[in-house]
Structures are given as C-alpha cells and as structure tokens.
Amino acid sequence: MRLDKLIAHLGYGTRKEVRQLITTGSVMVSGVLCKDPGSEVRPESDDILIRGTPIYYKEHLVIMMHKPVEVLSSTHEPGETTVMDLLDERFKRMKLSIAGRLDKDASGLILLTNDGGLLHRIIAPNKNVYKYYEVRTEFPIKNGHRLEQGVQILDARNQPFQTRPARIEIIDEHTCIIAISEGKYHQVKRMFLAIDNHVIALKRIAIGMLQLDPLLEAGAYREVLDSEIPLIFASDSAQ
Ligand code: URA
C-alpha cells in the first residue's frame, strides 16, 4: 500500500496534508526516515512511526462501547459529550461510524466501525439483525403480547408506522428484554407508549448474538475480535 494512502486512511488529514507530513520528514518506516509519499509499505508488518508514535493500523476496525447515559451517539455536538469524545486519539482520527444510535438517556452496546459494508449489514432493516434491549417500565408490563404482534407507532416524521413483531422476555413486573430488528426513532419507547406504558430505563445489551461485554464499565470500550463479527449476524436458536 502507498504510504500516503495508508496515512490518510488513518485519519491524519487530507491527501495534501498527509503528503506534507511525509515530505517534511515526520514519518519513519522500519527505522529509516521516509520522505516519499509514494513509497510502498506493508502496514501489518512494517514498523511505521508518525512524529515518533507507532501507527495503529487495522483495515476493518470494529469497536464495542458501553455508552453511558448522558453521552450522545453522534460524532460531534458542541457543548455535549459524544461517544467519539470517549475514544483514544488514534481511534478518534479514524472517522468511525456508529452502527445504530442510542438515545441520550439510554445506555449500553454501541458499535463503531470504519467498515461501510459491515455498517450497512448491521443497520439495514431487511438484514434482520435483532437488537436486544433491557427495559424498565413505569407501570407493570401487561400487554407484552401486543408488542410480539406488532403495534402502530409514529416514526421520526410523526407518520404512522407498523412495527414488526418483537420478541419479549419478561424478567419481572417492571422489567423485560425486548428484541427488535428495526431502528425507528425512539422505537422501543414508542412501542411501550403504544401499550400505555412508559420506559424509564433502556439499555441495549446485544446486537444479534454479540453481547455487551460485562467487563466493560459505562464509558469503556474494546475492539471486537474478527472471530466475534459473525455473532452480530447469528440468530438466537431458542427463538
Ligand atoms: N429505542 C429507543 O426508544 N431508544 C433507543 O435509544 C433505542 C431504541
């Protein structure tokens, strides 16, 4: 891979800025100063330093984060803390996309990736990837079967929208796990409103069969291993 292409992929600026970085002598490749933007490098095996710091390269990166409440699922929002603000510099500059947002007052599993194909496969409704949420409600959960049949809610444009059948597992009177394969605006909250209830706490606990790592405290994150990616598209055989 060309050195300038690699460094641009890592998010160190525009092609022009990256060329400048290289030609002014900020990049070392395997112990040698490299001023040629067109040099061929092997990012997995070459020892590449930018301003003395080793690069972090992964063609397809997926991060799982435990989003805390009060943090926004967006890339930049003046005056607010976003999930991107919680990342290390090396990940921040990679311009990751969020695979399925959570409301500010919701917590739990967020996936961030630079892999456009994977992003599409996770969020496209026709891909049938179920997202699992733990829900606490204000009133006892009585009409869960209606959610399993599908209910009418309003979408982001306040247009009526018929939800697909959800999967419900009752935990106790005020707590359940709901799994849905769509992602309309405030969908879970609006589904509970449709059965005359009110969500008071919402936490995403899994996407497909990929569960939020219980070792991740709110605000923490880790890379998703290549071997874990198929879990996102696996379905629960018990359902
Ligand atoms: N449904 C909601 O209502 N909010 C979320 O953040 C996710 C799903």
PDB file of C-alpha atoms and ligand atoms in Angstrom:
ATOM      1  CA  MET A   1       0.000   0.000   0.000  1.00  0.00           C
ATOM      2  CA  ARG A   2       1.237   3.556  -0.729  1.00  0.00           C
ATOM      3  CA  LEU A   3       2.478   5.366   2.355  1.00  0.00           C
ATOM      4  CA  ASP A   4       0.323   8.479   1.738  1.00  0.00           C
ATOM      5  CA  LYS A   5      -2.803   6.359   1.230  1.00  0.00           C
ATOM      6  CA  LEU A   6      -2.152   4.485   4.452  1.00  0.00           C
ATOM      7  CA  ILE A   7      -1.624   7.644   6.490  1.00  0.00           C
ATOM      8  CA  ALA A   8      -4.743   9.253   5.007  1.00  0.00           C
ATOM      9  CA  HIS A   9      -6.705   6.078   5.904  1.00  0.00           C
ATOM     10  CA  LEU A  10      -5.528   6.507   9.494  1.00  0.00           C
ATOM     11  CA  GLY A  11      -7.111   9.972   9.525  1.00  0.00           C
ATOM     12  CA  TYR A  12      -4.037  12.200   9.597  1.00  0.00           C
ATOM     13  CA  GLY A  13      -5.627  14.763   7.256  1.00  0.00           C
ATOM     14  CA  THR A  14      -6.316  15.365   3.602  1.00  0.00           C
ATOM     15  CA  ARG A  15      -4.106  13.787   0.920  1.00  0.00           C
ATOM     16  CA  LYS A  16      -2.301  17.174   0.637  1.00  0.00           C
ATOM     17  CA  GLU A  17      -1.724  17.447   4.408  1.00  0.00           C
ATOM     18  CA  VAL A  18      -0.510  13.863   4.510  1.00  0.00           C
ATOM     19  CA  ARG A  19       1.969  14.462   1.658  1.00  0.00           C
ATOM     20  CA  GLN A  20       3.280  17.460   3.557  1.00  0.00           C
ATOM     21  CA  LEU A  21       3.634  15.400   6.735  1.00  0.00           C
ATOM     22  CA  ILE A  22       5.723  12.870   4.824  1.00  0.00           C
ATOM     23  CA  THR A  23       7.850  15.250   2.754  1.00  0.00           C
ATOM     24  CA  THR A  24       8.749  17.336   5.815  1.00  0.00           C
ATOM     25  CA  GLY A  25      10.258  14.275   7.498  1.00  0.00           C
ATOM     26  CA  SER A  26       7.695  13.252  10.141  1.00  0.00           C
ATOM     27  CA  VAL A  27       7.473   9.605   9.083  1.00  0.00           C
ATOM     28  CA  MET A  28       9.894   6.733   9.745  1.00  0.00           C
ATOM     29  CA  VAL A  29       9.479   3.325   8.105  1.00  0.00           C
ATOM     30  CA  SER A  30      11.379   0.447   9.708  1.00  0.00           C
ATOM     31  CA  GLY A  31      13.972   2.763  11.233  1.00  0.00           C
ATOM     32  CA  VAL A  32      14.528   4.898   8.110  1.00  0.00           C
ATOM     33  CA  LEU A  33      13.210   8.429   7.531  1.00  0.00           C
ATOM     34  CA  CYS A  34      10.830   8.231   4.556  1.00  0.00           C
ATOM     35  CA  LYS A  35      10.065  11.407   2.599  1.00  0.00           C
ATOM     36  CA  ASP A  36       8.471   9.770  -0.437  1.00  0.00           C
ATOM     37  CA  PRO A  37       4.642   9.744  -0.258  1.00  0.00           C
ATOM     38  CA  GLY A  38       4.558   7.075  -2.973  1.00  0.00           C
ATOM     39  CA  SER A  39       6.692   4.538  -1.063  1.00  0.00           C
ATOM     40  CA  GLU A  40       5.158   1.094  -0.852  1.00  0.00           C
ATOM     41  CA  VAL A  41       4.696  -0.128   2.727  1.00  0.00           C
ATOM     42  CA  ARG A  42       3.166  -3.169   4.436  1.00  0.00           C
ATOM     43  CA  PRO A  43       1.151  -1.713   7.306  1.00  0.00           C
ATOM     44  CA  GLU A  44       0.761  -5.056   9.094  1.00  0.00           C
ATOM     45  CA  SER A  45       4.484  -5.758   9.264  1.00  0.00           C
ATOM     46  CA  ASP A  46       6.454  -2.511   8.709  1.00  0.00           C
ATOM     47  CA  ASP A  47       7.390  -0.552  11.782  1.00  0.00           C
ATOM     48  CA  ILE A  48       5.895   2.883  10.944  1.00  0.00           C
ATOM     49  CA  LEU A  49       6.231   5.921  13.217  1.00  0.00           C
ATOM     50  CA  ILE A  50       4.496   9.279  12.711  1.00  0.00           C
ATOM     51  CA  ARG A  51       6.161  12.042  14.717  1.00  0.00           C
ATOM     52  CA  GLY A  52       7.735   9.275  16.811  1.00  0.00           C
ATOM     53  CA  THR A  53       4.451   7.485  17.583  1.00  0.00           C
ATOM     54  CA  PRO A  54       3.822   3.981  16.191  1.00  0.00           C
ATOM     55  CA  ILE A  55       0.805   3.824  13.895  1.00  0.00           C
ATOM     56  CA  TYR A  56      -2.202   1.728  14.697  1.00  0.00           C
ATOM     57  CA  TYR A  57      -3.478   0.021  11.545  1.00  0.00           C
ATOM     58  CA  LYS A  58      -6.479  -2.144  11.029  1.00  0.00           C
ATOM     59  CA  GLU A  59      -8.225  -2.139   7.657  1.00  0.00           C
ATOM     60  CA  HIS A  60     -11.569  -3.018   9.214  1.00  0.00           C
ATOM     61  CA  LEU A  61     -11.924  -1.871  12.780  1.00  0.00           C
ATOM     62  CA  VAL A  62     -14.979  -2.537  14.958  1.00  0.00           C
ATOM     63  CA  ILE A  63     -15.216  -1.185  18.493  1.00  0.00           C
ATOM     64  CA  MET A  64     -17.803  -2.105  21.095  1.00  0.00           C
ATOM     65  CA  MET A  65     -18.525   0.590  23.643  1.00  0.00           C
ATOM     66  CA  HIS A  66     -20.662   0.655  26.756  1.00  0.00           C
ATOM     67  CA  LYS A  67     -22.369   4.006  26.183  1.00  0.00           C
ATOM     68  CA  PRO A  68     -23.230   5.738  29.433  1.00  0.00           C
ATOM     69  CA  VAL A  69     -26.440   7.745  29.792  1.00  0.00           C
ATOM     70  CA  GLU A  70     -25.952  11.475  29.102  1.00  0.00           C
ATOM     71  CA  VAL A  71     -23.448  10.756  26.299  1.00  0.00           C
ATOM     72  CA  LEU A  72     -24.648  11.397  22.736  1.00  0.00           C
ATOM     73  CA  SER A  73     -24.419   8.790  19.968  1.00  0.00           C
ATOM     74  CA  SER A  74     -23.114  11.268  17.451  1.00  0.00           C
ATOM     75  CA  THR A  75     -19.755  12.251  16.072  1.00  0.00           C
ATOM     76  CA  HIS A  76     -19.666  15.893  17.150  1.00  0.00           C
ATOM     77  CA  GLU A  77     -22.045  18.083  19.131  1.00  0.00           C
ATOM     78  CA  PRO A  78     -20.788  21.349  20.608  1.00  0.00           C
ATOM     79  CA  GLY A  79     -21.337  21.557  24.366  1.00  0.00           C
ATOM     80  CA  GLU A  80     -22.143  17.824  24.679  1.00  0.00           C
ATOM     81  CA  THR A  81     -20.068  14.717  25.301  1.00  0.00           C
ATOM     82  CA  THR A  82     -20.299  12.258  22.417  1.00  0.00           C
ATOM     83  CA  VAL A  83     -19.208   8.633  22.133  1.00  0.00           C
ATOM     84  CA  MET A  84     -16.312   9.862  19.962  1.00  0.00           C
ATOM     85  CA  ASP A  85     -15.042  12.013  22.855  1.00  0.00           C
ATOM     86  CA  LEU A  86     -14.586   8.821  24.888  1.00  0.00           C
ATOM     87  CA  LEU A  87     -12.167   7.304  22.344  1.00  0.00           C
ATOM     88  CA  ASP A  88      -8.347   7.448  22.300  1.00  0.00           C
ATOM     89  CA  GLU A  89      -6.799   9.863  19.799  1.00  0.00           C
ATOM     90  CA  ARG A  90      -5.769   7.012  17.423  1.00  0.00           C
ATOM     91  CA  PHE A  91      -9.406   5.860  17.115  1.00  0.00           C
ATOM     92  CA  LYS A  92     -10.849   9.389  17.094  1.00  0.00           C
ATOM     93  CA  ARG A  93      -8.969  10.326  13.969  1.00  0.00           C
ATOM     94  CA  MET A  94     -10.195   7.217  12.090  1.00  0.00           C
ATOM     95  CA  LYS A  95     -13.632   8.762  11.471  1.00  0.00           C
ATOM     96  CA  LEU A  96     -15.618   5.781  12.673  1.00  0.00           C
ATOM     97  CA  SER A  97     -19.358   5.485  12.023  1.00  0.00           C
ATOM     98  CA  ILE A  98     -21.931   4.480  14.601  1.00  0.00           C
ATOM     99  CA  ALA A  99     -23.835   1.288  13.787  1.00  0.00           C
ATOM    100  CA  GLY A 100     -27.187   2.086  15.407  1.00  0.00           C
ATOM    101  CA  ARG A 101     -27.597   5.036  17.708  1.00  0.00           C
ATOM    102  CA  LEU A 102     -28.941   5.133  21.230  1.00  0.00           C
ATOM    103  CA  ASP A 103     -30.867   7.988  22.811  1.00  0.00           C
ATOM    104  CA  LYS A 104     -29.004  10.283  25.191  1.00  0.00           C
ATOM    105  CA  ASP A 105     -30.854   8.788  28.170  1.00  0.00           C
ATOM    106  CA  ALA A 106     -30.232   5.180  27.033  1.00  0.00           C
ATOM    107  CA  SER A 107     -27.112   3.163  27.787  1.00  0.00           C
ATOM    108  CA  GLY A 108     -25.429   0.027  26.548  1.00  0.00           C
ATOM    109  CA  LEU A 109     -23.894  -1.505  23.475  1.00  0.00           C
ATOM    110  CA  ILE A 110     -22.772   0.772  20.659  1.00  0.00           C
ATOM    111  CA  LEU A 111     -20.697  -0.467  17.724  1.00  0.00           C
ATOM    112  CA  LEU A 112     -18.316   1.892  15.931  1.00  0.00           C
ATOM    113  CA  THR A 113     -16.632   0.939  12.675  1.00  0.00           C
ATOM    114  CA  ASN A 114     -14.742   2.163   9.624  1.00  0.00           C
ATOM    115  CA  ASP A 115     -16.186  -0.706   7.574  1.00  0.00           C
ATOM    116  CA  GLY A 116     -19.017   0.724   5.447  1.00  0.00           C
ATOM    117  CA  GLY A 117     -20.209  -2.691   4.262  1.00  0.00           C
ATOM    118  CA  LEU A 118     -20.482  -4.024   7.787  1.00  0.00           C
ATOM    119  CA  LEU A 119     -22.255  -0.868   8.937  1.00  0.00           C
ATOM    120  CA  HIS A 120     -24.894  -1.337   6.249  1.00  0.00           C
ATOM    121  CA  ARG A 121     -25.368  -5.012   7.108  1.00  0.00           C
ATOM    122  CA  ILE A 122     -25.972  -4.118  10.765  1.00  0.00           C
ATOM    123  CA  ILE A 123     -28.403  -1.240  10.346  1.00  0.00           C
ATOM    124  CA  ALA A 124     -30.374  -2.110   7.193  1.00  0.00           C
ATOM    125  CA  PRO A 125     -33.830  -3.280   8.378  1.00  0.00           C
ATOM    126  CA  ASN A 126     -34.021  -6.009   5.707  1.00  0.00           C
ATOM    127  CA  LYS A 127     -30.894  -7.635   7.161  1.00  0.00           C
ATOM    128  CA  ASN A 128     -32.942  -8.721  10.184  1.00  0.00           C
ATOM    129  CA  VAL A 129     -30.284  -8.088  12.818  1.00  0.00           C
ATOM    130  CA  TYR A 130     -32.092  -8.111  16.153  1.00  0.00           C
ATOM    131  CA  LYS A 131     -31.100  -5.574  18.799  1.00  0.00           C
ATOM    132  CA  TYR A 132     -31.815  -6.609  22.379  1.00  0.00           C
ATOM    133  CA  TYR A 133     -32.812  -4.050  24.981  1.00  0.00           C
ATOM    134  CA  GLU A 134     -33.348  -4.370  28.695  1.00  0.00           C
ATOM    135  CA  VAL A 135     -36.324  -2.181  29.528  1.00  0.00           C
ATOM    136  CA  ARG A 136     -37.542  -0.850  32.886  1.00  0.00           C
ATOM    137  CA  THR A 137     -41.081   0.428  32.798  1.00  0.00           C
ATOM    138  CA  GLU A 138     -43.082   2.791  34.978  1.00  0.00           C
ATOM    139  CA  PHE A 139     -46.150   0.531  35.069  1.00  0.00           C
ATOM    140  CA  PRO A 140     -46.389  -3.268  35.291  1.00  0.00           C
ATOM    141  CA  ILE A 141     -45.880  -4.890  31.875  1.00  0.00           C
ATOM    142  CA  LYS A 142     -49.242  -6.331  30.888  1.00  0.00           C
ATOM    143  CA  ASN A 143     -49.656  -6.307  27.130  1.00  0.00           C
ATOM    144  CA  GLY A 144     -46.309  -7.716  26.019  1.00  0.00           C
ATOM    145  CA  HIS A 145     -48.117  -9.987  23.531  1.00  0.00           C
ATOM    146  CA  ARG A 146     -49.221  -6.871  21.622  1.00  0.00           C
ATOM    147  CA  LEU A 147     -45.579  -5.961  21.063  1.00  0.00           C
ATOM    148  CA  GLU A 148     -44.993  -9.503  19.839  1.00  0.00           C
ATOM    149  CA  GLN A 149     -47.727  -8.990  17.264  1.00  0.00           C
ATOM    150  CA  GLY A 150     -46.521  -5.526  16.222  1.00  0.00           C
ATOM    151  CA  VAL A 151     -48.012  -2.170  17.159  1.00  0.00           C
ATOM    152  CA  GLN A 152     -48.566   1.127  15.425  1.00  0.00           C
ATOM    153  CA  ILE A 153     -46.191   3.917  16.451  1.00  0.00           C
ATOM    154  CA  LEU A 154     -45.227   7.282  14.982  1.00  0.00           C
ATOM    155  CA  ASP A 155     -41.901   7.477  13.155  1.00  0.00           C
ATOM    156  CA  ALA A 156     -39.437  10.418  13.222  1.00  0.00           C
ATOM    157  CA  ARG A 157     -41.741  12.373  10.853  1.00  0.00           C
ATOM    158  CA  ASN A 158     -44.739  11.530  13.007  1.00  0.00           C
ATOM    159  CA  GLN A 159     -46.070   9.227  10.295  1.00  0.00           C
ATOM    160  CA  PRO A 160     -47.822   6.021  11.438  1.00  0.00           C
ATOM    161  CA  PHE A 161     -45.534   3.007  11.300  1.00  0.00           C
ATOM    162  CA  GLN A 162     -46.434  -0.613  11.951  1.00  0.00           C
ATOM    163  CA  THR A 163     -43.637  -2.338  13.861  1.00  0.00           C
ATOM    164  CA  ARG A 164     -42.548  -5.856  13.027  1.00  0.00           C
ATOM    165  CA  PRO A 165     -43.264  -8.498  15.637  1.00  0.00           C
ATOM    166  CA  ALA A 166     -40.885  -8.084  18.576  1.00  0.00           C
ATOM    167  CA  ARG A 167     -39.583 -10.777  20.901  1.00  0.00           C
ATOM    168  CA  ILE A 168     -40.314 -10.251  24.566  1.00  0.00           C
ATOM    169  CA  GLU A 169     -38.893 -11.970  27.616  1.00  0.00           C
ATOM    170  CA  ILE A 170     -40.440 -10.879  30.893  1.00  0.00           C
ATOM    171  CA  ILE A 171     -37.922 -10.624  33.734  1.00  0.00           C
ATOM    172  CA  ASP A 172     -40.205  -9.188  36.405  1.00  0.00           C
ATOM    173  CA  GLU A 173     -43.278  -6.964  36.655  1.00  0.00           C
ATOM    174  CA  HIS A 174     -41.408  -3.859  35.509  1.00  0.00           C
ATOM    175  CA  THR A 175     -38.504  -5.347  33.540  1.00  0.00           C
ATOM    176  CA  CYS A 176     -38.284  -7.170  30.255  1.00  0.00           C
ATOM    177  CA  ILE A 177     -35.930  -7.861  27.383  1.00  0.00           C
ATOM    178  CA  ILE A 178     -37.276  -6.772  24.009  1.00  0.00           C
ATOM    179  CA  ALA A 179     -35.646  -7.675  20.699  1.00  0.00           C
ATOM    180  CA  ILE A 180     -36.441  -5.683  17.561  1.00  0.00           C
ATOM    181  CA  SER A 181     -34.964  -5.772  14.074  1.00  0.00           C
ATOM    182  CA  GLU A 182     -35.806  -2.161  13.157  1.00  0.00           C
ATOM    183  CA  GLY A 183     -34.452   1.125  14.414  1.00  0.00           C
ATOM    184  CA  LYS A 184     -37.088   3.835  14.109  1.00  0.00           C
ATOM    185  CA  TYR A 185     -36.685   6.990  16.144  1.00  0.00           C
ATOM    186  CA  HIS A 186     -37.313   6.217  19.841  1.00  0.00           C
ATOM    187  CA  GLN A 187     -38.728   2.901  18.679  1.00  0.00           C
ATOM    188  CA  VAL A 188     -38.718   0.976  21.948  1.00  0.00           C
ATOM    189  CA  LYS A 189     -40.061   3.935  23.927  1.00  0.00           C
ATOM    190  CA  ARG A 190     -42.812   4.491  21.354  1.00  0.00           C
ATOM    191  CA  MET A 191     -43.710   0.790  21.319  1.00  0.00           C
ATOM    192  CA  PHE A 192     -44.245   0.875  25.078  1.00  0.00           C
ATOM    193  CA  LEU A 193     -46.276   4.076  24.748  1.00  0.00           C
ATOM    194  CA  ALA A 194     -48.461   2.159  22.284  1.00  0.00           C
ATOM    195  CA  ILE A 195     -49.325  -0.295  25.078  1.00  0.00           C
ATOM    196  CA  ASP A 196     -49.945   2.527  27.573  1.00  0.00           C
ATOM    197  CA  ASN A 197     -46.672   2.121  29.425  1.00  0.00           C
ATOM    198  CA  HIS A 198     -43.599   4.300  29.806  1.00  0.00           C
ATOM    199  CA  VAL A 199     -39.932   3.320  29.546  1.00  0.00           C
ATOM    200  CA  ILE A 200     -37.936   4.676  32.460  1.00  0.00           C
ATOM    201  CA  ALA A 201     -34.605   2.976  31.691  1.00  0.00           C
ATOM    202  CA  LEU A 202     -33.318   1.490  28.462  1.00  0.00           C
ATOM    203  CA  LYS A 203     -30.106  -0.436  27.938  1.00  0.00           C
ATOM    204  CA  ARG A 204     -29.009  -2.212  24.749  1.00  0.00           C
ATOM    205  CA  ILE A 205     -27.486  -5.499  25.810  1.00  0.00           C
ATOM    206  CA  ALA A 206     -26.818  -7.224  22.479  1.00  0.00           C
ATOM    207  CA  ILE A 207     -26.755  -6.787  18.717  1.00  0.00           C
ATOM    208  CA  GLY A 208     -27.537 -10.151  17.136  1.00  0.00           C
ATOM    209  CA  MET A 209     -25.770 -12.618  19.391  1.00  0.00           C
ATOM    210  CA  LEU A 210     -22.933 -10.181  20.151  1.00  0.00           C
ATOM    211  CA  GLN A 211     -23.453  -9.220  23.784  1.00  0.00           C
ATOM    212  CA  LEU A 212     -22.195  -6.155  25.565  1.00  0.00           C
ATOM    213  CA  ASP A 213     -19.032  -7.361  27.295  1.00  0.00           C
ATOM    214  CA  PRO A 214     -19.882  -7.431  31.030  1.00  0.00           C
ATOM    215  CA  LEU A 215     -16.302  -6.383  31.783  1.00  0.00           C
ATOM    216  CA  LEU A 216     -16.896  -3.017  30.099  1.00  0.00           C
ATOM    217  CA  GLU A 217     -17.959  -0.396  32.606  1.00  0.00           C
ATOM    218  CA  ALA A 218     -20.047   2.523  31.345  1.00  0.00           C
ATOM    219  CA  GLY A 219     -17.784   4.637  29.112  1.00  0.00           C
ATOM    220  CA  ALA A 220     -15.304   1.833  28.412  1.00  0.00           C
ATOM    221  CA  TYR A 221     -14.736   0.150  25.055  1.00  0.00           C
ATOM    222  CA  ARG A 222     -12.724  -2.551  23.375  1.00  0.00           C
ATOM    223  CA  GLU A 223     -12.086  -3.867  19.892  1.00  0.00           C
ATOM    224  CA  VAL A 224     -14.426  -6.541  18.590  1.00  0.00           C
ATOM    225  CA  LEU A 225     -12.342  -9.556  17.553  1.00  0.00           C
ATOM    226  CA  ASP A 226     -12.609 -10.757  13.953  1.00  0.00           C
ATOM    227  CA  SER A 227     -13.895 -14.050  15.342  1.00  0.00           C
ATOM    228  CA  GLU A 228     -16.786 -12.209  17.102  1.00  0.00           C
ATOM    229  CA  ILE A 229     -18.130 -10.443  13.973  1.00  0.00           C
ATOM    230  CA  PRO A 230     -20.255 -13.441  12.817  1.00  0.00           C
ATOM    231  CA  LEU A 231     -22.096 -13.254  16.167  1.00  0.00           C
ATOM    232  CA  ILE A 232     -23.690  -9.989  15.017  1.00  0.00           C
ATOM    233  CA  PHE A 233     -25.437 -11.874  12.211  1.00  0.00           C
ATOM    234  CA  ALA A 234     -26.186 -15.047  14.128  1.00  0.00           C
ATOM    235  CA  SER A 235     -29.723 -15.615  15.365  1.00  0.00           C
ATOM    236  CA  ASP A 236     -30.898 -16.963  18.674  1.00  0.00           C
ATOM    237  CA  SER A 237     -31.699 -20.629  18.089  1.00  0.00           C
ATOM    238  CA  ALA A 238     -34.016 -20.551  21.128  1.00  0.00           C
ATOM    239  CA  GLN A 239     -36.370 -18.124  19.314  1.00  0.00           C
TER     240      GLN A 239
HETATM  241  N1  URA B   1     -35.359   2.610  21.147  1.00  0.00           N
HETATM  242  C1  URA B   1     -35.460   3.763  21.822  1.00  0.00           C
HETATM  243  O1  URA B   1     -36.542   4.211  22.166  1.00  0.00           O
HETATM  244  N2  URA B   1     -34.314   4.415  22.125  1.00  0.00           N
HETATM  245  C2  URA B   1     -33.090   3.941  21.806  1.00  0.00           C
HETATM  246  O2  URA B   1     -32.091   4.575  22.134  1.00  0.00           O
HETATM  247  C3  URA B   1     -33.021   2.730  21.109  1.00  0.00           C
HETATM  248  C4  URA B   1     -34.179   2.081  20.785  1.00  0.00           C
END
